[in-house]
Short mmCIF file of C-alpha atoms in Angstrom, two decimals:
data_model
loop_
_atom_site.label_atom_id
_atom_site.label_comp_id
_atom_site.label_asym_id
_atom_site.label_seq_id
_atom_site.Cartn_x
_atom_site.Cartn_y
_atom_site.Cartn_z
CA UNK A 9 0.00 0.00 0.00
CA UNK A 10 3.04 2.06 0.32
CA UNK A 11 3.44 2.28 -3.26
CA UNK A 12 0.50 2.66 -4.26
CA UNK A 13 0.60 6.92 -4.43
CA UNK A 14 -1.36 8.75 -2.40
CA UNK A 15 -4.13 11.83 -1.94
CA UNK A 16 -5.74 14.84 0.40
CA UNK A 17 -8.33 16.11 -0.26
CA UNK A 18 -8.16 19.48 1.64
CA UNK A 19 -11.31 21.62 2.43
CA UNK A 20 -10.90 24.97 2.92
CA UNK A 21 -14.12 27.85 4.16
CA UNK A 22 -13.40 30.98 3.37
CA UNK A 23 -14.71 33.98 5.01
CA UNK A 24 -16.54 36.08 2.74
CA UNK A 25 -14.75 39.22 0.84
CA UNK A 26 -11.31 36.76 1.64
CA UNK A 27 -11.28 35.22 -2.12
CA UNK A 28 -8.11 37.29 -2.68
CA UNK A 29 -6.38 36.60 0.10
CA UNK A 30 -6.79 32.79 -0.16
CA UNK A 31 -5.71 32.93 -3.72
CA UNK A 32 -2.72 34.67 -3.34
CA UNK A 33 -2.09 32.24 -0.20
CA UNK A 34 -2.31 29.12 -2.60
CA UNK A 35 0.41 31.18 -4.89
CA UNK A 36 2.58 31.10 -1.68
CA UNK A 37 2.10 27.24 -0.72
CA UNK A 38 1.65 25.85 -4.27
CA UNK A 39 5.10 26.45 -4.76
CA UNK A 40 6.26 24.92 -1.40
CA UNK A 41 4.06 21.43 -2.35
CA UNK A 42 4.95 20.97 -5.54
CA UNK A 43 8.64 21.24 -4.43
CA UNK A 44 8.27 18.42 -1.99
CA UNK A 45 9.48 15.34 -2.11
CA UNK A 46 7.02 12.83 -3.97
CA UNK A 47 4.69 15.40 -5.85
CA UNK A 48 2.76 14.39 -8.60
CA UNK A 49 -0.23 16.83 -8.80
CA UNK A 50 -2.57 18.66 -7.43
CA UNK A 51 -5.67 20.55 -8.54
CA UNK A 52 -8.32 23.29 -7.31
CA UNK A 53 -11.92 23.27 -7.21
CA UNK A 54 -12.75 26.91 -6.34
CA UNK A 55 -16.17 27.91 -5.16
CA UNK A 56 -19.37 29.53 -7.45
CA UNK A 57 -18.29 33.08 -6.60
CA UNK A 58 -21.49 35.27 -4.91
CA UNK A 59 -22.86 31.52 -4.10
CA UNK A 60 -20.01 29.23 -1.65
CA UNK A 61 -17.04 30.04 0.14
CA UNK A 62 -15.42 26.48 0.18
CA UNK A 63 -12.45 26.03 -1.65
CA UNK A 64 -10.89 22.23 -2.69
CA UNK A 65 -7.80 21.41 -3.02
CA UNK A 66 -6.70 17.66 -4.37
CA UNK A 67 -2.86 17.32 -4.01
CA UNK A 68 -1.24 13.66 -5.30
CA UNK A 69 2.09 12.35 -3.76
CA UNK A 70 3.74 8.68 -4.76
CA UNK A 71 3.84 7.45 -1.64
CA UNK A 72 1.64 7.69 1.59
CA UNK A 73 5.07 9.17 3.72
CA UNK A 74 5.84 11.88 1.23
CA UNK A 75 2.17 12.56 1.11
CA UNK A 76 2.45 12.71 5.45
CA UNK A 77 5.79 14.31 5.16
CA UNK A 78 4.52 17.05 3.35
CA UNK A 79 1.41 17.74 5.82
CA UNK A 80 3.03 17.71 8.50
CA UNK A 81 6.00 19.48 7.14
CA UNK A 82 6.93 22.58 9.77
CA UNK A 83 6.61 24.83 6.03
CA UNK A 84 3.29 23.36 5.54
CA UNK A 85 2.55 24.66 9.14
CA UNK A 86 3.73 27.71 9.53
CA UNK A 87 1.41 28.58 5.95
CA UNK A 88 -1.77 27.03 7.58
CA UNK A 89 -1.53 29.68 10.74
CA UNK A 90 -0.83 32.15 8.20
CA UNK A 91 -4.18 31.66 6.45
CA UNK A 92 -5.99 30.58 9.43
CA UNK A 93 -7.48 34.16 10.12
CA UNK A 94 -9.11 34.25 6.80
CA UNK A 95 -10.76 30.35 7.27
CA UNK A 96 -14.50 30.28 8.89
CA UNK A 97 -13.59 26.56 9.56
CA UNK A 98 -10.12 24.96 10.54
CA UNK A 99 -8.00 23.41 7.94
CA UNK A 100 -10.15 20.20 7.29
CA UNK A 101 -8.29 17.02 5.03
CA UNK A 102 -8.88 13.38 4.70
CA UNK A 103 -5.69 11.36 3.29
CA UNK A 104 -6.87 8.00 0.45
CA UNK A 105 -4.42 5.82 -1.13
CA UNK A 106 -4.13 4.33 -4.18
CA UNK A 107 -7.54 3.85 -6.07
CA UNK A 108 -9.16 4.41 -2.84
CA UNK A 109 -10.55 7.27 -3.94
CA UNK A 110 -12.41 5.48 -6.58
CA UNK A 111 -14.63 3.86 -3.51
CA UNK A 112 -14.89 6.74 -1.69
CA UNK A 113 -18.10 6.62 0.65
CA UNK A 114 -20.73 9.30 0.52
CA UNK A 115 -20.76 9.14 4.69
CA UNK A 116 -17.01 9.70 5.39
CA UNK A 117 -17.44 7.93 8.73
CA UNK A 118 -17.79 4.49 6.91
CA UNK A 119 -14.75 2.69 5.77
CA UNK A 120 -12.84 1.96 2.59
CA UNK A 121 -13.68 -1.57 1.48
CA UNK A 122 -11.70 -4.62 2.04
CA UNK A 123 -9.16 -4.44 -1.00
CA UNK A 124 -10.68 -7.63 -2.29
CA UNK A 125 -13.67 -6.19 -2.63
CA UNK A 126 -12.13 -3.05 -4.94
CA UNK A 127 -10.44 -5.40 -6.85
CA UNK A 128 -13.37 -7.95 -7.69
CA UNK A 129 -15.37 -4.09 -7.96
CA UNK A 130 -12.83 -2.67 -10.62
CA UNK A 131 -12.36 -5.85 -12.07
CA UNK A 132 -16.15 -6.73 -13.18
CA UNK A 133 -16.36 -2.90 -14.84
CA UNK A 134 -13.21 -3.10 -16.63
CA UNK A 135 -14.01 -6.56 -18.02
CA UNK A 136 -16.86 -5.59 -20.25
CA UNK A 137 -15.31 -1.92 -21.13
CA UNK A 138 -11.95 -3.45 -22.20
CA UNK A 139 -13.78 -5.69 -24.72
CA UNK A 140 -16.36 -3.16 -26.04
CA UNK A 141 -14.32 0.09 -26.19
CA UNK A 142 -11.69 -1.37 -28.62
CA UNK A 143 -14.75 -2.30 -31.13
CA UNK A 144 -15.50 1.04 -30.76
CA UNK A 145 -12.24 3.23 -30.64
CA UNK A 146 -10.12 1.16 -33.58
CA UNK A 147 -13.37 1.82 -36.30
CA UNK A 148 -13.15 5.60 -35.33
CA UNK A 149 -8.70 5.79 -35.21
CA UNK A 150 -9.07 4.16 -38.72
CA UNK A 151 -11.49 6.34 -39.91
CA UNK A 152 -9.88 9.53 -38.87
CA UNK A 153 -6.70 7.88 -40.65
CA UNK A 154 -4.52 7.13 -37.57
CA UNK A 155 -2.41 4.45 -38.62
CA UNK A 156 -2.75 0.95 -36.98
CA UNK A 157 -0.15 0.70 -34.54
CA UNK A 158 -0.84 -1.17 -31.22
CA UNK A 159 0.87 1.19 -29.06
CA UNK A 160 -1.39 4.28 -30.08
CA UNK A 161 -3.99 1.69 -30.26
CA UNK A 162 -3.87 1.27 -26.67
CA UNK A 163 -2.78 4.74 -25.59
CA UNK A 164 -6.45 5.73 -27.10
CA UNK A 165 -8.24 2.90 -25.60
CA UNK A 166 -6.66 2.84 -22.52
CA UNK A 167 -7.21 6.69 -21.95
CA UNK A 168 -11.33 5.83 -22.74
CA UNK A 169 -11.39 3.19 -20.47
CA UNK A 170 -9.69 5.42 -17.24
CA UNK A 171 -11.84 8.01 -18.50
CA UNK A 172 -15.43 6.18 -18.63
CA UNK A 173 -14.36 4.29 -15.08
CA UNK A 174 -13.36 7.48 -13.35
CA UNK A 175 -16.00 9.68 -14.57
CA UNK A 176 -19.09 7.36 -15.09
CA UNK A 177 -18.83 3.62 -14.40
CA UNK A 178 -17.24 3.76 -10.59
CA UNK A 179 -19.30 6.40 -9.62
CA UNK A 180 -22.82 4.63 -10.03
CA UNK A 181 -21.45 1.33 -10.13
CA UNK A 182 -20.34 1.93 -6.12
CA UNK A 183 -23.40 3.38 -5.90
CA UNK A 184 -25.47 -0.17 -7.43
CA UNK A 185 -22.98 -2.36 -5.25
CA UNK A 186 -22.83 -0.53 -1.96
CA UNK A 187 -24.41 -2.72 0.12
CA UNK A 188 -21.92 -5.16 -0.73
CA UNK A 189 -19.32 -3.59 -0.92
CA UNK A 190 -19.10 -1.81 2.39
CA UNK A 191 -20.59 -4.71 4.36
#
């Protein structure tokens, strides 16, 4: 599990009129992150301005200790108390590895699912996606006259597949299977 990359999703409330503030505050740490150790990514999910005040931010590290090393660097720190007077709530984060994400409950306070259970999960939706999208994606790469070599073959059909399981299958199929799934 080590290995398997890691994720916070970090919650922040801002007060109101405080947009400004917080932005130039994620120019200061955004820096700082991406500089650390183990940094893959991270993205923002900023809030309908005149309508909510909660900002996300999704940051992706390799490992599960970079990931920790990084919160609770003494940098990452000293920036929280620095935006703390402009928060209406504390700095609020929940850590996922891996795919965990991918079986993230609605009600936080229930667990991830045995990883037995993810597998046999993400293994019954990629089944039937990794047999129909090729029959789809090949007809359309030969008609818009991409030549037929496996490798961009599968860089096409590989990027549908992550795309349809992230985006639309995992989210209802969790949904269909939850009983199961988190019993």
């Amino acid at each position: 599990m080590e290995k398997d990359g890691a994720t916070v999703v970090i919650s922040h409330h801002i007060n109101e009129g405080k947009h400004q503030e917080y932005e130039n505050w994620l120019n200061e740490i955004g820096p700082t992150a991406r500089n650390s150790v183990g940094y893959i990514d991270w993205q923002i999910i900023r809030p309908i301005p005149g309508l909510s005040y909660l900002y996300t931010v999704i940051i992706r590290f390799d490992t599960i200790d970079n990931l920790k090393r990084w919160m609770n660097s003494a940098e990452r720190k000293r920036l929280i108390e620095k935006v703390r007077p402009i928060l209406k709530k504390d700095d609020n984060y929940y850590i996922k590895t891996g795919l965990d994400f991918l079986f993230s409950p609605e009600n936080d306070k229930v667990k991830v699912p045995a990883r037995w259970k993810q597998f046999l999960a993400t293994w019954s939706a990629i089944y039937p996606l990794s047999t129909i999208v090729p029959l789809i994606v090949i007809p359309l790469l030969r008609t818009l006259k991409i030549p037929a070599i496996r490798f961009i073959d599968s860089l096409f059909i590989s990027c549908v597949i992550v795309a349809l399981m992230v985006y639309l299958v995992m989210p209802y199929y969790t949904r269909w299977i939850k009983k199961w799934l988190y019993k």
